[in-house]
PDB file of C-alpha atoms in Angstrom:
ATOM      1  CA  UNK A  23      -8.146 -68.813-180.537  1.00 64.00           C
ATOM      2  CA  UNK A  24      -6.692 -71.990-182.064  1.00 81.00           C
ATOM      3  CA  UNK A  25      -7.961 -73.524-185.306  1.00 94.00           C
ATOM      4  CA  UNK A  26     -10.654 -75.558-185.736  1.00 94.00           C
ATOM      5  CA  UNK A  27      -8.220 -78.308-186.894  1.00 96.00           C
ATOM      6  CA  UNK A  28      -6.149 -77.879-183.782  1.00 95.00           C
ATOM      7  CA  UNK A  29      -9.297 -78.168-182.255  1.00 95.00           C
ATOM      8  CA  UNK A  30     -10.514 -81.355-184.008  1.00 96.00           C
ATOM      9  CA  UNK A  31      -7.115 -82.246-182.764  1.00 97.00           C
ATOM     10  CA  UNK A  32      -7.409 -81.919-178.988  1.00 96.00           C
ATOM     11  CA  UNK A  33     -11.039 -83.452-179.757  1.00 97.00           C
ATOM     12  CA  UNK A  34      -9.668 -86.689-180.859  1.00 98.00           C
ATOM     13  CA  UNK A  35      -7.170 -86.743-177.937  1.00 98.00           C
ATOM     14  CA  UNK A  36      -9.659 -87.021-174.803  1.00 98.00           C
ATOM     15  CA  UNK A  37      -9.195 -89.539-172.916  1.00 98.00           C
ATOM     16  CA  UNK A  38     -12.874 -91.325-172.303  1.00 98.00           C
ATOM     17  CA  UNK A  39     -11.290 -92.203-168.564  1.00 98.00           C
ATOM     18  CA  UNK A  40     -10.611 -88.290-168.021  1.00 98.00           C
ATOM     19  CA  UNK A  41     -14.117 -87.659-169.544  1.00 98.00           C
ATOM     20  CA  UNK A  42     -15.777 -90.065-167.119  1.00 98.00           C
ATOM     21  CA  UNK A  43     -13.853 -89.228-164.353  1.00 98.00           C
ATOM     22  CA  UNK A  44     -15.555 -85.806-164.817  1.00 98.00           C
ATOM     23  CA  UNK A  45     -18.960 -87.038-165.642  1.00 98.00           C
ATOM     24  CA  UNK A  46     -18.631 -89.463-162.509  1.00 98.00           C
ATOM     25  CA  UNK A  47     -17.648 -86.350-160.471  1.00 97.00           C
ATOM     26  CA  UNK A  48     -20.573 -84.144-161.560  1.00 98.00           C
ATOM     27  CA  UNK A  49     -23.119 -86.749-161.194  1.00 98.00           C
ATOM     28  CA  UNK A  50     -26.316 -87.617-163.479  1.00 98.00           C
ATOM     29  CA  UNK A  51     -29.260 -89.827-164.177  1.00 96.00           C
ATOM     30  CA  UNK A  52     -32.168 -89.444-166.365  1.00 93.00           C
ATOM     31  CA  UNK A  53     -35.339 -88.510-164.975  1.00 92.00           C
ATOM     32  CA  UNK A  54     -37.416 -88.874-167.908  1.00 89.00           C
ATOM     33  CA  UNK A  55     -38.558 -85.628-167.453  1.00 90.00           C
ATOM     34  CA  UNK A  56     -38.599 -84.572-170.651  1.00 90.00           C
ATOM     35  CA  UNK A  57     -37.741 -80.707-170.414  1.00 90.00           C
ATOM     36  CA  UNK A  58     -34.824 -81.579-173.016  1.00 91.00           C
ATOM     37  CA  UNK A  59     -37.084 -82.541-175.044  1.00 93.00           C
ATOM     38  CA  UNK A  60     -39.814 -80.287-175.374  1.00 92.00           C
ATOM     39  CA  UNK A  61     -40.027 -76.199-175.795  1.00 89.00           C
ATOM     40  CA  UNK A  62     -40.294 -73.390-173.361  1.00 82.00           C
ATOM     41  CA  UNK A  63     -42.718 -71.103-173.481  1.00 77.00           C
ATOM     42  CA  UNK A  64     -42.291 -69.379-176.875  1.00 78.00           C
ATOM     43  CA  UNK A  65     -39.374 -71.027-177.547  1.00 82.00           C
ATOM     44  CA  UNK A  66     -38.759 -74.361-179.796  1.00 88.00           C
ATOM     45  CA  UNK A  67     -36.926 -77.486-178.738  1.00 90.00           C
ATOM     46  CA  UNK A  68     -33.866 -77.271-180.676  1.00 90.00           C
ATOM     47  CA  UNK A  69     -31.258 -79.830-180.751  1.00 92.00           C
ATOM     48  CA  UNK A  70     -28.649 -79.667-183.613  1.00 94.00           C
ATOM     49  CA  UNK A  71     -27.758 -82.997-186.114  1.00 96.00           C
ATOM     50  CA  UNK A  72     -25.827 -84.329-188.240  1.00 97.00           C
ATOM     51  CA  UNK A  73     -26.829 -84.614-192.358  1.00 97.00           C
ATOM     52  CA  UNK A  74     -26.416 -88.559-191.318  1.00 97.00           C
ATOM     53  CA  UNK A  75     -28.360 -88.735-188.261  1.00 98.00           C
ATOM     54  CA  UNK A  76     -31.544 -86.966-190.154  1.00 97.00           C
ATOM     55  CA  UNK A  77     -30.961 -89.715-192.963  1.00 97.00           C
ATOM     56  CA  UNK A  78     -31.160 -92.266-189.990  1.00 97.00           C
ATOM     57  CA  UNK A  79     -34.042 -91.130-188.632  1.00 97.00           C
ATOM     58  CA  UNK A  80     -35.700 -91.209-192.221  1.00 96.00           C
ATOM     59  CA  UNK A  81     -35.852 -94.919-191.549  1.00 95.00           C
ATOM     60  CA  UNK A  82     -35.898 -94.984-188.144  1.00 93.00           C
ATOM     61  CA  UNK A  83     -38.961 -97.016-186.765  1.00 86.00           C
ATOM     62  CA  UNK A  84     -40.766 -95.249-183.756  1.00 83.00           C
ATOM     63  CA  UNK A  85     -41.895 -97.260-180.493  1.00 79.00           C
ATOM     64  CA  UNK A  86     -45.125 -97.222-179.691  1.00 67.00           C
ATOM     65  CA  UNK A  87     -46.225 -94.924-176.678  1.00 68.00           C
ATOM     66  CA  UNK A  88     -49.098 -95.804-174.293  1.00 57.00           C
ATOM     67  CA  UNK A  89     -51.946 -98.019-174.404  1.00 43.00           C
ATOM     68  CA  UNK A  90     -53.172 -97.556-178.259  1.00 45.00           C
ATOM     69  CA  UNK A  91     -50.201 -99.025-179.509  1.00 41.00           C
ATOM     70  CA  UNK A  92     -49.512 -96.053-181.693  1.00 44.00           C
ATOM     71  CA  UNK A  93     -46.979 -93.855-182.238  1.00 44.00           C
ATOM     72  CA  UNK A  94     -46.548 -90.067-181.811  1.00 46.00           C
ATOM     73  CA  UNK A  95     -48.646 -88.889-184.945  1.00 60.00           C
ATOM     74  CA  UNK A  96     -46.261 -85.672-185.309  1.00 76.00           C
ATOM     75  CA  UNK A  97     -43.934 -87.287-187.374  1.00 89.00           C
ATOM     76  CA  UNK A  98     -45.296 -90.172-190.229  1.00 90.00           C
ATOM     77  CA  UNK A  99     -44.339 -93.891-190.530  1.00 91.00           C
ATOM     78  CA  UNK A 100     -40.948 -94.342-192.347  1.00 91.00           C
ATOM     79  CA  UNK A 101     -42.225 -95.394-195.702  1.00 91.00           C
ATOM     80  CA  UNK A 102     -43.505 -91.837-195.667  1.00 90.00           C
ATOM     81  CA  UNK A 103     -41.174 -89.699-193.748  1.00 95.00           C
ATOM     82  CA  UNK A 104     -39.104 -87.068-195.629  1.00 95.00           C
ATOM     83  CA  UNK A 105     -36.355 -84.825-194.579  1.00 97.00           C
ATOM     84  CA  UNK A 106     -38.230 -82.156-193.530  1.00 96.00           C
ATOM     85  CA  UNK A 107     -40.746 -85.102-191.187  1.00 96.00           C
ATOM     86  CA  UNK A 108     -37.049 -84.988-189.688  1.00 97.00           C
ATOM     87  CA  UNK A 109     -34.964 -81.747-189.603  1.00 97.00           C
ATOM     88  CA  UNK A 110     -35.771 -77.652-189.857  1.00 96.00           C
ATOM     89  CA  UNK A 111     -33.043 -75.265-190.513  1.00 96.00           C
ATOM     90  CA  UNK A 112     -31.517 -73.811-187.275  1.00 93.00           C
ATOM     91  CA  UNK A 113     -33.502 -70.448-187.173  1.00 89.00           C
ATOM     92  CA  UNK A 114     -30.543 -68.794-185.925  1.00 87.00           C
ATOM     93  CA  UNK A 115     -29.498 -65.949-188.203  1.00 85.00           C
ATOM     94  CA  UNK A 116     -31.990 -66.059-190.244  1.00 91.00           C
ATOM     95  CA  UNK A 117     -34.903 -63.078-190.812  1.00 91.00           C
ATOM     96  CA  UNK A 118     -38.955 -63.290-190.879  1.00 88.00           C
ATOM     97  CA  UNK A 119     -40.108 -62.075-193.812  1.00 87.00           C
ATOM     98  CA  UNK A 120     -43.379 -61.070-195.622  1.00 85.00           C
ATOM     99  CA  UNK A 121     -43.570 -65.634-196.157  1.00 81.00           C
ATOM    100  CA  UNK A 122     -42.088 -66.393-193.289  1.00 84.00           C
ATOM    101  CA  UNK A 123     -38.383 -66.969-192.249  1.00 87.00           C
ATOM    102  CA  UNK A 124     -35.829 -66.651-194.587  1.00 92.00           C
ATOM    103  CA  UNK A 125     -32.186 -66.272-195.115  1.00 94.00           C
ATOM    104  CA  UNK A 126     -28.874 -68.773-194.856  1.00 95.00           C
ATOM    105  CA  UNK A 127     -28.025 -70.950-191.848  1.00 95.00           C
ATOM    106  CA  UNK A 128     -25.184 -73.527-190.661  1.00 94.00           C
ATOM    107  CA  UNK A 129     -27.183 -76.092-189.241  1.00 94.00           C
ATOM    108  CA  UNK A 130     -29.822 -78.615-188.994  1.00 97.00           C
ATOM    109  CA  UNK A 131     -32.532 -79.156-185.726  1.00 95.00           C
ATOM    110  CA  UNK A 132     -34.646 -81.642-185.378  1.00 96.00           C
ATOM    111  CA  UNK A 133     -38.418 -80.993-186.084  1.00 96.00           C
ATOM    112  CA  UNK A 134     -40.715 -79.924-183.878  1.00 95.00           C
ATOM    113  CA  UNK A 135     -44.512 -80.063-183.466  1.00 93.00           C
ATOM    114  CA  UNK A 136     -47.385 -77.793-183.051  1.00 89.00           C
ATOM    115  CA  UNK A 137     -45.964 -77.288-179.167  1.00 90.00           C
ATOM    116  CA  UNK A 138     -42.555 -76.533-179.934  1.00 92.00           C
ATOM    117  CA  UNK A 139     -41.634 -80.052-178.670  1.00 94.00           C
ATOM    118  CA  UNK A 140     -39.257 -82.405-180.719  1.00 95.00           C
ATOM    119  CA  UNK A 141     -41.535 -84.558-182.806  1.00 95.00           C
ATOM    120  CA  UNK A 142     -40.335 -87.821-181.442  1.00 95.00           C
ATOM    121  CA  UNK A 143     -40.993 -86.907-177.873  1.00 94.00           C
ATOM    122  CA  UNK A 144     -44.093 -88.548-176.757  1.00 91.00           C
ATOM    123  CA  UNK A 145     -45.705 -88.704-173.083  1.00 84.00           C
ATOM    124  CA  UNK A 146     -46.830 -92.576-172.387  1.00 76.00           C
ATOM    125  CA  UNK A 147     -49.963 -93.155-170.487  1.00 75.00           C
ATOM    126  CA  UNK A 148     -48.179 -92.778-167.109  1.00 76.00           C
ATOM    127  CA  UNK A 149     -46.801 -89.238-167.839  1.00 74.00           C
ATOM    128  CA  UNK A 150     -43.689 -89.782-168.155  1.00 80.00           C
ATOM    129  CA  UNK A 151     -41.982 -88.826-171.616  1.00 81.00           C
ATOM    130  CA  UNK A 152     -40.169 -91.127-173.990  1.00 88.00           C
ATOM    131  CA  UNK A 153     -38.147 -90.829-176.887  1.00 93.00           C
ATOM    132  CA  UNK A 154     -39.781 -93.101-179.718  1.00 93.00           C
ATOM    133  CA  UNK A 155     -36.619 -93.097-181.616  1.00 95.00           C
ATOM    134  CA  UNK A 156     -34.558 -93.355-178.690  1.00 93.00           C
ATOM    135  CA  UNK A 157     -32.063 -96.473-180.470  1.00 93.00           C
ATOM    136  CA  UNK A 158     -31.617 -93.965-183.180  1.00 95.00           C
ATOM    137  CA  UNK A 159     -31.101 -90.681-181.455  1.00 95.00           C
ATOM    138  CA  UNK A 160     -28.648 -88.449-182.431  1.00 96.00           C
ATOM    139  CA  UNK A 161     -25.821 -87.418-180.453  1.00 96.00           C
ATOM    140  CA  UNK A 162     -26.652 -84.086-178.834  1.00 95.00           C
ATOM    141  CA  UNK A 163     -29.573 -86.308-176.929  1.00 95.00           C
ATOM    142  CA  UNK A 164     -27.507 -89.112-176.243  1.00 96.00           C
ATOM    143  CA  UNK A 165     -25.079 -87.139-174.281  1.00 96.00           C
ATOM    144  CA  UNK A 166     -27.293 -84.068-172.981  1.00 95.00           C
ATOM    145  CA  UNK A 167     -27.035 -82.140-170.404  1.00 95.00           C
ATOM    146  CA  UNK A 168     -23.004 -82.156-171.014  1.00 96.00           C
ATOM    147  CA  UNK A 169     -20.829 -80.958-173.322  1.00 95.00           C
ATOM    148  CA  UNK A 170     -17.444 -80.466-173.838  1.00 95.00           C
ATOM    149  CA  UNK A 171     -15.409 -77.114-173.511  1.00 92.00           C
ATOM    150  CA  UNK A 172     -13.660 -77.047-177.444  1.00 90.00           C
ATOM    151  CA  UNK A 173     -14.277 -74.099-179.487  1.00 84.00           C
ATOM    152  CA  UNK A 174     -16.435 -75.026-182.143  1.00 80.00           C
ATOM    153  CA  UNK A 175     -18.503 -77.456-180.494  1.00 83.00           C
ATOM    154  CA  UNK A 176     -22.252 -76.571-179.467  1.00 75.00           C
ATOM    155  CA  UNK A 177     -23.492 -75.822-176.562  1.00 69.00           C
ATOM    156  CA  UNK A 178     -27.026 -77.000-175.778  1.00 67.00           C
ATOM    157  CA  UNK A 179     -29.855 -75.117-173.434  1.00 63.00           C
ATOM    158  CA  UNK A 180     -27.935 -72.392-172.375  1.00 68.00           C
ATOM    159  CA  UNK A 181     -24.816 -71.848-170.122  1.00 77.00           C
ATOM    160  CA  UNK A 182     -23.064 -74.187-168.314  1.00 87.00           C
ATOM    161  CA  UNK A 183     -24.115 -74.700-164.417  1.00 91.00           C
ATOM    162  CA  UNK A 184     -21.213 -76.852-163.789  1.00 94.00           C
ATOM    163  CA  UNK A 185     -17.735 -78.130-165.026  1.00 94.00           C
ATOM    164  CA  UNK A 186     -15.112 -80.480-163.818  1.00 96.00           C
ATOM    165  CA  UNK A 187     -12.143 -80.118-166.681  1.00 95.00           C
ATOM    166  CA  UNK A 188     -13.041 -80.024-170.097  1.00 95.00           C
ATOM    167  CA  UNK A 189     -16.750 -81.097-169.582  1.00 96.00           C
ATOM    168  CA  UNK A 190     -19.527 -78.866-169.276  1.00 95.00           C
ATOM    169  CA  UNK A 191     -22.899 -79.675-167.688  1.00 96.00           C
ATOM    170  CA  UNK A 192     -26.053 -77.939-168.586  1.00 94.00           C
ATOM    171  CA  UNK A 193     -29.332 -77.374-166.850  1.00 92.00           C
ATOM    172  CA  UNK A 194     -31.094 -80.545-165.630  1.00 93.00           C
ATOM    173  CA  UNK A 195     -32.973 -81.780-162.502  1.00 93.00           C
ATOM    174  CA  UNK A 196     -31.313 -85.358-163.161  1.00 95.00           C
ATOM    175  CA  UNK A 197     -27.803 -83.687-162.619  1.00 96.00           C
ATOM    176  CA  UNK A 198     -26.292 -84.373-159.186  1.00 96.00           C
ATOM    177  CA  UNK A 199     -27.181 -87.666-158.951  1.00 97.00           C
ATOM    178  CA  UNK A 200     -25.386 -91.128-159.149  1.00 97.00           C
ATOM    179  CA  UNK A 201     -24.113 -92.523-161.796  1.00 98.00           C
ATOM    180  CA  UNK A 202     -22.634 -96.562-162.982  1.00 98.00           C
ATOM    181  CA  UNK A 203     -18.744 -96.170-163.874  1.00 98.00           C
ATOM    182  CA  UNK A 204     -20.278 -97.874-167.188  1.00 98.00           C
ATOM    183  CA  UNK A 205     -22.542 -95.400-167.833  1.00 98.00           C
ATOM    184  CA  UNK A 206     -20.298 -92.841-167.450  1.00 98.00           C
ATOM    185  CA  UNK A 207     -17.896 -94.241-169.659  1.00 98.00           C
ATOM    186  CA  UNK A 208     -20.496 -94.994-172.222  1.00 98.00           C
ATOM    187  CA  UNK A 209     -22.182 -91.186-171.945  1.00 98.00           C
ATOM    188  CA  UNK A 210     -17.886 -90.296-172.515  1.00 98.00           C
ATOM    189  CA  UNK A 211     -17.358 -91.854-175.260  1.00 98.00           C
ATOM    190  CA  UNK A 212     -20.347 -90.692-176.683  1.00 98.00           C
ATOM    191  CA  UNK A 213     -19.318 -87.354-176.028  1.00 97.00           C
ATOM    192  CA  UNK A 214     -16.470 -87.724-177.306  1.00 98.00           C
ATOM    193  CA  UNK A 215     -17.643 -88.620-180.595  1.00 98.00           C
ATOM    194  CA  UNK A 216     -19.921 -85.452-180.478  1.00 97.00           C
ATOM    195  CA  UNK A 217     -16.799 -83.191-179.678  1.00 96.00           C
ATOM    196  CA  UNK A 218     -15.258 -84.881-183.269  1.00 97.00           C
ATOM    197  CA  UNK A 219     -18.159 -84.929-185.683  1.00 97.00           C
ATOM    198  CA  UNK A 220     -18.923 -81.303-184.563  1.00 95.00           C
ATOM    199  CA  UNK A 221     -16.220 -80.036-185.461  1.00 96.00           C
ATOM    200  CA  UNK A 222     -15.576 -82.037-188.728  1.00 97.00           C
ATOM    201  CA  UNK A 223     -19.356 -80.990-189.183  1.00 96.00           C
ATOM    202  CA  UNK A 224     -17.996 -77.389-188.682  1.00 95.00           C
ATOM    203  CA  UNK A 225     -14.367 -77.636-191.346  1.00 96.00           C
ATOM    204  CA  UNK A 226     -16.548 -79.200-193.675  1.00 96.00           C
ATOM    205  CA  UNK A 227     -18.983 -76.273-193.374  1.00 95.00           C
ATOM    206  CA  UNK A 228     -16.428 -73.876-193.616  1.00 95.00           C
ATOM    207  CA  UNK A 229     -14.830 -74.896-196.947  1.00 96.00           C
ATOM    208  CA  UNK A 230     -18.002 -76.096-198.823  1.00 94.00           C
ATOM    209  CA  UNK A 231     -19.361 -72.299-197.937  1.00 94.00           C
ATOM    210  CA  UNK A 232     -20.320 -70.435-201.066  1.00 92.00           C
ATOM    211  CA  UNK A 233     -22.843 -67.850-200.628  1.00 90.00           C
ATOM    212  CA  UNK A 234     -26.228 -68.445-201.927  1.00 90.00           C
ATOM    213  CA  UNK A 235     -28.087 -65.187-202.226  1.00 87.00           C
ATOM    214  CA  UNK A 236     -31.508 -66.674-201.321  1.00 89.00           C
ATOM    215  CA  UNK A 237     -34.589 -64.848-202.197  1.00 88.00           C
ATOM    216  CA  UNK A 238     -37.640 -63.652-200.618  1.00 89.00           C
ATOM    217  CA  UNK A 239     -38.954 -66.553-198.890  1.00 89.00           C
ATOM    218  CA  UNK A 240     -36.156 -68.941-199.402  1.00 94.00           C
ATOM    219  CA  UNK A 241     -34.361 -70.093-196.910  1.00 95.00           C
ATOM    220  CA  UNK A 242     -30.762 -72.237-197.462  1.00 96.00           C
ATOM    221  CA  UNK A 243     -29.040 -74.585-195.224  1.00 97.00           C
ATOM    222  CA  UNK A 244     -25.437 -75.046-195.510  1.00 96.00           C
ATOM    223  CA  UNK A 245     -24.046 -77.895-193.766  1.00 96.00           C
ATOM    224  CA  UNK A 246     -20.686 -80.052-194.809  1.00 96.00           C
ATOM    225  CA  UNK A 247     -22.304 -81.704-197.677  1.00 96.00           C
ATOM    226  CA  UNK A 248     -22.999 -78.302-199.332  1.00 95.00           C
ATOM    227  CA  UNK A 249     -25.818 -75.814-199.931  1.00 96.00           C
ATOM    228  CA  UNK A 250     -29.239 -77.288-199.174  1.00 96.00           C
ATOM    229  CA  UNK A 251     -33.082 -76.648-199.227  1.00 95.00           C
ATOM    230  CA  UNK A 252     -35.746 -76.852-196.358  1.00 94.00           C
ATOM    231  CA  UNK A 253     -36.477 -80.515-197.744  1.00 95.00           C
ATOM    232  CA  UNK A 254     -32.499 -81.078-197.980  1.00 96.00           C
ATOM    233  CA  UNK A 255     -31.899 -81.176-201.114  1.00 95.00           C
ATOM    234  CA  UNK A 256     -28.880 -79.704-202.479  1.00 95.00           C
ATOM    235  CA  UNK A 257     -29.736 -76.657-204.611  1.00 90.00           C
ATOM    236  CA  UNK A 258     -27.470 -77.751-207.505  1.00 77.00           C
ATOM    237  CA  UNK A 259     -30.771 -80.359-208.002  1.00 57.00           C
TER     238      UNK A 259
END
């Protein structure tokens, strides 16, 4: 397996034209049906950011949705949003305890509400779903269902159900279908810049990693900044 640097490497080196090539080949257009956005039966929507991307959101304004001209009431209007309005800890790796999970983990996921849908998904009065951040969403949704075949990136909703080259493509009624040679190219270079921060993301993990020891109860967050609390704070604060 090569390093994650020689990885970031080969990350930086697509070529968008080879990535759109492959995302022209495969097909895809949004149906707005919003089953990568919402959870599956007793399982949460969970789509990995960035440390920036949850700051982003912070101050993200949300679009109205339907008719009452308000906005999905699972997450609060910006001047009072906090981190944790935002972003949970990946739950992967960590352990339920007596208070609920605890433990360390690597990454970030956007919130989700009572449903185990993302908290900016919202259904408008025609049933269709909409993102109400959707200028300001991160990466993993701008370039869903594909991703690209590097060790050390992610790998969203399970395995692959088709590839052409380096990119993968993930389950999703909207694949298969037509796409714009500009909208390829945009979703590629969008990908592309995935591919990079993950893996930065992922080297900067690695060698701000000390181990935490949390307690019952606690659970820690290490992403490249450092060492972090539920509400993201860094537990040097």
């Amino acid at each position: 397996m090569q390093s994650l640097e020689a990885e970031l490497e080969s990350a930086r080196e697509l070529a968008i034209d080879d990535l759109a090539d492959a995302i022209e080949s495969i097909g895809f257009e949004c149906t707005r049906c919003g089953a990568c956005c919402t959870g599956h039966g007793e399982e949460e929507h969970t789509a990995t950011v960035f440390p920036d991307e949850v700051r982003r959101l912070e101050d993200a304004e949300a679009a109205a949705v339907g008719s009452d001209g308000g906005e999905d009431d699972a997450v609060p209007e910006v001047e009072d949003r906090e981190w944790r309005d935002v972003a949970r800890p990946v739950p992967y790796g960590l352990a339920e305890g007596a208070d609920g999970l605890e433990g360390e983990t690597f990454e970030w996921a956007l919130q989700t509400d009572g449903c185990g849908d993302c908290a900016f998904y919202a259904e408008g009065d025609d049933g269709v779903g909409a993102c109400t951040v959707h200028e300001d969403r991160p990466l993993i949704c701008r370039t869903y269902p594909f991703s690209v075949a590097l060790a050390g990136t992610s790998q969203p909703m399970g395995e692959a159900v088709d590839e052409e080259g380096v990119v993968r493509a993930h389950e999703c009624e909207g694949l298969g279908r037509e796409i714009a040679r500009e909208d390829a190219e945009e979703l590629a270079r969008a990908l592309k810049e995935r591919a990079v921060r993950e893996l930065e993301e992922a080297i900067g993990v690695r060698d701000a990693y000390e181990p935490a020891d949390p307690g019952p109860g606690e659970v820690v967050v290490h992403d490249s900044e450092g060492a972090k609390g539920i509400d993201g704070t860094p537990l040097e604060d």
